[in-house]
mmCIF file of C-alpha atoms in Angstrom:
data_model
loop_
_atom_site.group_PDB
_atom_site.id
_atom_site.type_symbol
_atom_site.label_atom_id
_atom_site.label_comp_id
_atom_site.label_asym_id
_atom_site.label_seq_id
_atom_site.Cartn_x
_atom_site.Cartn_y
_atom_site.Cartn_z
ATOM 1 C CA UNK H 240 0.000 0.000 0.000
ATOM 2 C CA UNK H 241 3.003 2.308 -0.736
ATOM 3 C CA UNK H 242 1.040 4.798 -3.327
ATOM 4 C CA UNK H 243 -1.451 4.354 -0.873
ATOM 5 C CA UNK H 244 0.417 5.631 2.411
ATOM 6 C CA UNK H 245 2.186 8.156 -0.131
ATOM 7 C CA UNK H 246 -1.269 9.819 -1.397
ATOM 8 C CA UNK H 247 -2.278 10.006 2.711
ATOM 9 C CA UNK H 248 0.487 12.141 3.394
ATOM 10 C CA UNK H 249 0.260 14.159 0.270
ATOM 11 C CA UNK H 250 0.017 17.881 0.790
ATOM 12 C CA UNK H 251 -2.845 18.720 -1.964
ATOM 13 C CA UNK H 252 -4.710 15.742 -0.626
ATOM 14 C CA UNK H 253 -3.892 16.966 3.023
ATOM 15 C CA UNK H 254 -5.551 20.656 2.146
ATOM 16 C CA UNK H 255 -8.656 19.130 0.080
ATOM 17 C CA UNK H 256 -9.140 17.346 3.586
ATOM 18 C CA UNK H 257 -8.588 20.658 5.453
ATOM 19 C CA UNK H 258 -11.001 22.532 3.559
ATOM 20 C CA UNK H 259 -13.781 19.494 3.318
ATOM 21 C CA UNK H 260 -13.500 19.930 7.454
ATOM 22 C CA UNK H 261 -13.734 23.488 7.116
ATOM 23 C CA UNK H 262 -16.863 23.346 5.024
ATOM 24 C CA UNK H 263 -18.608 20.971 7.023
ATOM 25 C CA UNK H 264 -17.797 22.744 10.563
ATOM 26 C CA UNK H 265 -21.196 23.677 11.490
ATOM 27 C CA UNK H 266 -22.802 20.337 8.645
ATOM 28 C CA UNK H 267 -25.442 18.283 11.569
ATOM 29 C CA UNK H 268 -25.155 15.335 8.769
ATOM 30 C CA UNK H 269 -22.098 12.726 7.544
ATOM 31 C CA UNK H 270 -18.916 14.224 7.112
ATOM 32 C CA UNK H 271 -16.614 13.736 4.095
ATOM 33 C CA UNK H 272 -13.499 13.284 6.403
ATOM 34 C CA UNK H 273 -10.042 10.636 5.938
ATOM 35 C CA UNK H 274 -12.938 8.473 8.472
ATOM 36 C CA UNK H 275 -15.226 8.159 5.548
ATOM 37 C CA UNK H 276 -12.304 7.856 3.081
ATOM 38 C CA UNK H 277 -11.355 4.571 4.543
ATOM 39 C CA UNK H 278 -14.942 3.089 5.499
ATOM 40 C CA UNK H 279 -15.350 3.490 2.241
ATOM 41 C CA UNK H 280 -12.736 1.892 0.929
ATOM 42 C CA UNK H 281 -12.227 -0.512 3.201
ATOM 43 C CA UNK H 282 -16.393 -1.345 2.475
ATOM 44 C CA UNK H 283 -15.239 -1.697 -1.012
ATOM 45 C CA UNK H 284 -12.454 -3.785 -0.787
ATOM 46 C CA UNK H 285 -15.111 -6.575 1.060
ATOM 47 C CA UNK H 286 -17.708 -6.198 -1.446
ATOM 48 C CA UNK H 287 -14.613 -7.235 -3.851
ATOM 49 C CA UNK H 288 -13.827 -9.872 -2.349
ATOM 50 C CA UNK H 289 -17.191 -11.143 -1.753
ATOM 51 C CA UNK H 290 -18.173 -10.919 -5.331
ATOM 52 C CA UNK H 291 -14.485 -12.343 -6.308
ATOM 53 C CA UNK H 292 -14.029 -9.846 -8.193
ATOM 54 C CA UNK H 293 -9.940 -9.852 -7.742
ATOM 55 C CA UNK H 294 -9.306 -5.725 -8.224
ATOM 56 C CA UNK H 295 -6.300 -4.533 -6.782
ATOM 57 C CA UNK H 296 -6.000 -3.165 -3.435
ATOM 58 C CA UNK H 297 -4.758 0.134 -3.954
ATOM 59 C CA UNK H 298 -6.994 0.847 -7.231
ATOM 60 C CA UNK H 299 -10.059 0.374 -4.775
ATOM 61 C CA UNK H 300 -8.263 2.595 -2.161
ATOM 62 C CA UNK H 301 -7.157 4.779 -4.612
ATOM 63 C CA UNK H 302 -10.800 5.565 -5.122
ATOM 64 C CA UNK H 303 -12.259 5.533 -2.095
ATOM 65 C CA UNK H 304 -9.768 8.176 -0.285
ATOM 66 C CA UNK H 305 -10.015 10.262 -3.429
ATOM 67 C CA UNK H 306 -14.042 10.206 -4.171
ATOM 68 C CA UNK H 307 -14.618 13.329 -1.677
ATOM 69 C CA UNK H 308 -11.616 15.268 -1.911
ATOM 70 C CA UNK H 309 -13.882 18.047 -3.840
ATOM 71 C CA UNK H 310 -16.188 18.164 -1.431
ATOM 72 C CA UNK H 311 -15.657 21.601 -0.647
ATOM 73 C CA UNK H 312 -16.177 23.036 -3.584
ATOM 74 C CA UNK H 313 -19.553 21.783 -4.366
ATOM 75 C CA UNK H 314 -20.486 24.019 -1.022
ATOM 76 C CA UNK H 315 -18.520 26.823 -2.447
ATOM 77 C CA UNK H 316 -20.156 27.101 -5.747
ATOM 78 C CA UNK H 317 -22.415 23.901 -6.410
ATOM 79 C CA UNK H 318 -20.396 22.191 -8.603
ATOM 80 C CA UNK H 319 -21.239 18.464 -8.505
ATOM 81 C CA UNK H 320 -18.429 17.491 -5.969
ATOM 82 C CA UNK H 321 -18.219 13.884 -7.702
ATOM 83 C CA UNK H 322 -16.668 16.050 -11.057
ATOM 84 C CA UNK H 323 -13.949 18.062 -8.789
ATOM 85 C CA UNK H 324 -12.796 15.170 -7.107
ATOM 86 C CA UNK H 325 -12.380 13.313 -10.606
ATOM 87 C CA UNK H 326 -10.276 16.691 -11.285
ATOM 88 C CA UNK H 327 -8.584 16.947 -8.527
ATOM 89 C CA UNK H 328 -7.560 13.004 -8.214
ATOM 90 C CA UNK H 329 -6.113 12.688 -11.434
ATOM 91 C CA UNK H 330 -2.491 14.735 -10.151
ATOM 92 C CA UNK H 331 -2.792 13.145 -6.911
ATOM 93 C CA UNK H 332 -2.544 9.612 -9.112
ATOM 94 C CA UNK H 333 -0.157 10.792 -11.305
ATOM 95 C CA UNK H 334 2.443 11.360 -8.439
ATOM 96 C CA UNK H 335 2.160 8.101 -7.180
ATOM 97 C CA UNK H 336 2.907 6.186 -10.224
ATOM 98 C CA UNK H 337 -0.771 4.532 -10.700
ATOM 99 C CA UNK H 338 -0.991 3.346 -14.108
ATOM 100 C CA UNK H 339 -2.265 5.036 -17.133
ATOM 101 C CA UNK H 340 -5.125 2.445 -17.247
ATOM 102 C CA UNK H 341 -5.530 2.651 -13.070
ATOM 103 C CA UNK H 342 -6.266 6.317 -13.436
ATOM 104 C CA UNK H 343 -8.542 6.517 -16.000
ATOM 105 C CA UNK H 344 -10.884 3.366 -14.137
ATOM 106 C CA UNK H 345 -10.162 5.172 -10.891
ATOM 107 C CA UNK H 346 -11.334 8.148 -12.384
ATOM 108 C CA UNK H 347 -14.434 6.801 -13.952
ATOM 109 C CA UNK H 348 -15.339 5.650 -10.545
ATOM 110 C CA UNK H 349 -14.771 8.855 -8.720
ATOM 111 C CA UNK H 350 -16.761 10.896 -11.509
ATOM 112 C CA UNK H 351 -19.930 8.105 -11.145
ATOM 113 C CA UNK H 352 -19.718 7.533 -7.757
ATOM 114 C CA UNK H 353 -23.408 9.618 -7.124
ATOM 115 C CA UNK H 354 -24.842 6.904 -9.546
ATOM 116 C CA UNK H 355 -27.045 4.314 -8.608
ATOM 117 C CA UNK H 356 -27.012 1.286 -11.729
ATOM 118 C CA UNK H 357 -23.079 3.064 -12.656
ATOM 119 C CA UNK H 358 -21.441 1.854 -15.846
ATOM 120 C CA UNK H 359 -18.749 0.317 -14.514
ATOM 121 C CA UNK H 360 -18.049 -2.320 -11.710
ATOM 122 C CA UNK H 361 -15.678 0.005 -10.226
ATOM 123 C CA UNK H 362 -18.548 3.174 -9.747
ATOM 124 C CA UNK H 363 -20.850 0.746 -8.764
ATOM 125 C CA UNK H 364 -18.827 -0.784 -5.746
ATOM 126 C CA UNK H 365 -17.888 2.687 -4.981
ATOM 127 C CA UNK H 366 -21.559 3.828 -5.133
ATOM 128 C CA UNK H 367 -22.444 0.975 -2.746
ATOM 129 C CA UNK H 368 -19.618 1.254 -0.170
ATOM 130 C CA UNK H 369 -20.487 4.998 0.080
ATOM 131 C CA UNK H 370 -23.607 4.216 0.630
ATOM 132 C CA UNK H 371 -22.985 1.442 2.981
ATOM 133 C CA UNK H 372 -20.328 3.282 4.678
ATOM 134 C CA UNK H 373 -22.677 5.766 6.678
ATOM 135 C CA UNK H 374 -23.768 5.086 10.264
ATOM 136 C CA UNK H 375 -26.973 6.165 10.643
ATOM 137 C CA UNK H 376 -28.307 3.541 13.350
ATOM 138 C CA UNK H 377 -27.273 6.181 16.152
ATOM 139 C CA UNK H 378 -27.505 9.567 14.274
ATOM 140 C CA UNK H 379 -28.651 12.357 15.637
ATOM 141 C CA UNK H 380 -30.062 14.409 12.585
ATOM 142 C CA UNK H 381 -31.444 11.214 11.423
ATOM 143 C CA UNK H 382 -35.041 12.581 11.092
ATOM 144 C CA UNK H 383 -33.881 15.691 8.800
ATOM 145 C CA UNK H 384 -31.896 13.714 7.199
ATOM 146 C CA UNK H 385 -32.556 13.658 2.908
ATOM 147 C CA UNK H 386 -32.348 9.509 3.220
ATOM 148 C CA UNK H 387 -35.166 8.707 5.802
ATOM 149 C CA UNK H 388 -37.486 10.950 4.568
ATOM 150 C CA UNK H 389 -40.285 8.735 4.526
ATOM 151 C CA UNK H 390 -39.823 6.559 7.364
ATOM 152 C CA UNK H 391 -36.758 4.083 5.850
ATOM 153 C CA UNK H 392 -35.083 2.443 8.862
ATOM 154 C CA UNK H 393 -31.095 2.032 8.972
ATOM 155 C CA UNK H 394 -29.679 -1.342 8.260
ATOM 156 C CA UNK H 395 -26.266 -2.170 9.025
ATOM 157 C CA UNK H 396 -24.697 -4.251 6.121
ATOM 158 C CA UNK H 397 -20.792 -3.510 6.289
#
């Protein structure tokens, strides 16, 4: 997991995490935080090996530390956050010597993370493990929040 370790102590991917906490000081729901990062790629990597799938390690991290990074912006000026992170990845990926090929899946991933039924296995295990990756069973701002808006209950999968 050397790219891996390498991208965690990267300092654009550092200051994309600074500024997603600053954004989401005062947010009452989920954060998009190095906690979520790794929950979600950590979700990923099971559903992977579940379904046999046999994707490398660090492509699946790869994605799921880099999905949110553009977070902040989308609060800034509404740009779909799942396009700036795709932006902002791709240098991040470069520096660490992933693969022509391993950027542009990772990439495609990042960029269709948001959809449900995604084109590719990698966006749709991403989509899932984000999904899966939230604990709501305890939540606080569960009954505001935009996914129990009509009375869904939280299951614990992952």
């Amino acid at each position: 997991m050397k790219r891996i370790n390498g991208i965690l102590n990267d300092p654009d991917f550092l200051n994309f995490l600074h500024k997603n906490q600053e954004a989401e000081v005062d947010r009452i729901y989920c954060h998009h935080d190095l906690a979520h990062f790794l929950d979600v790629s950590r979700i990923a990597y099971i559903l992977s090996l579940e379904e046999k799938l046999h994707i490398d390690k660090e492509i699946i991290y790869g994605m799921g530390i880099l999905h949110d990074v553009g977070r902040w912006v989308e609060y800034e000026d509404g740009t779909d956050h799942a396009i700036v992170s795709k932006s902002l990845a791709e240098g991040i990926l470069r520096r660490y010597a992933f693969s022509e090929l391993e950027i542009k899946e990772i990439l495609s991933a990042i960029g269709q993370h948001r959809e449900k039924g995604a084109a590719t296995v990698l966006a749709d295990i991403l989509y899932r493990a984000d999904k899966f990756s939230r604990n709501c069973t305890l939540c606080h701002a569960r009954e505001t929040c935009k996914n129990f808006q009509h009375g869904e209950v939280p299951n614990l999968q992952y």
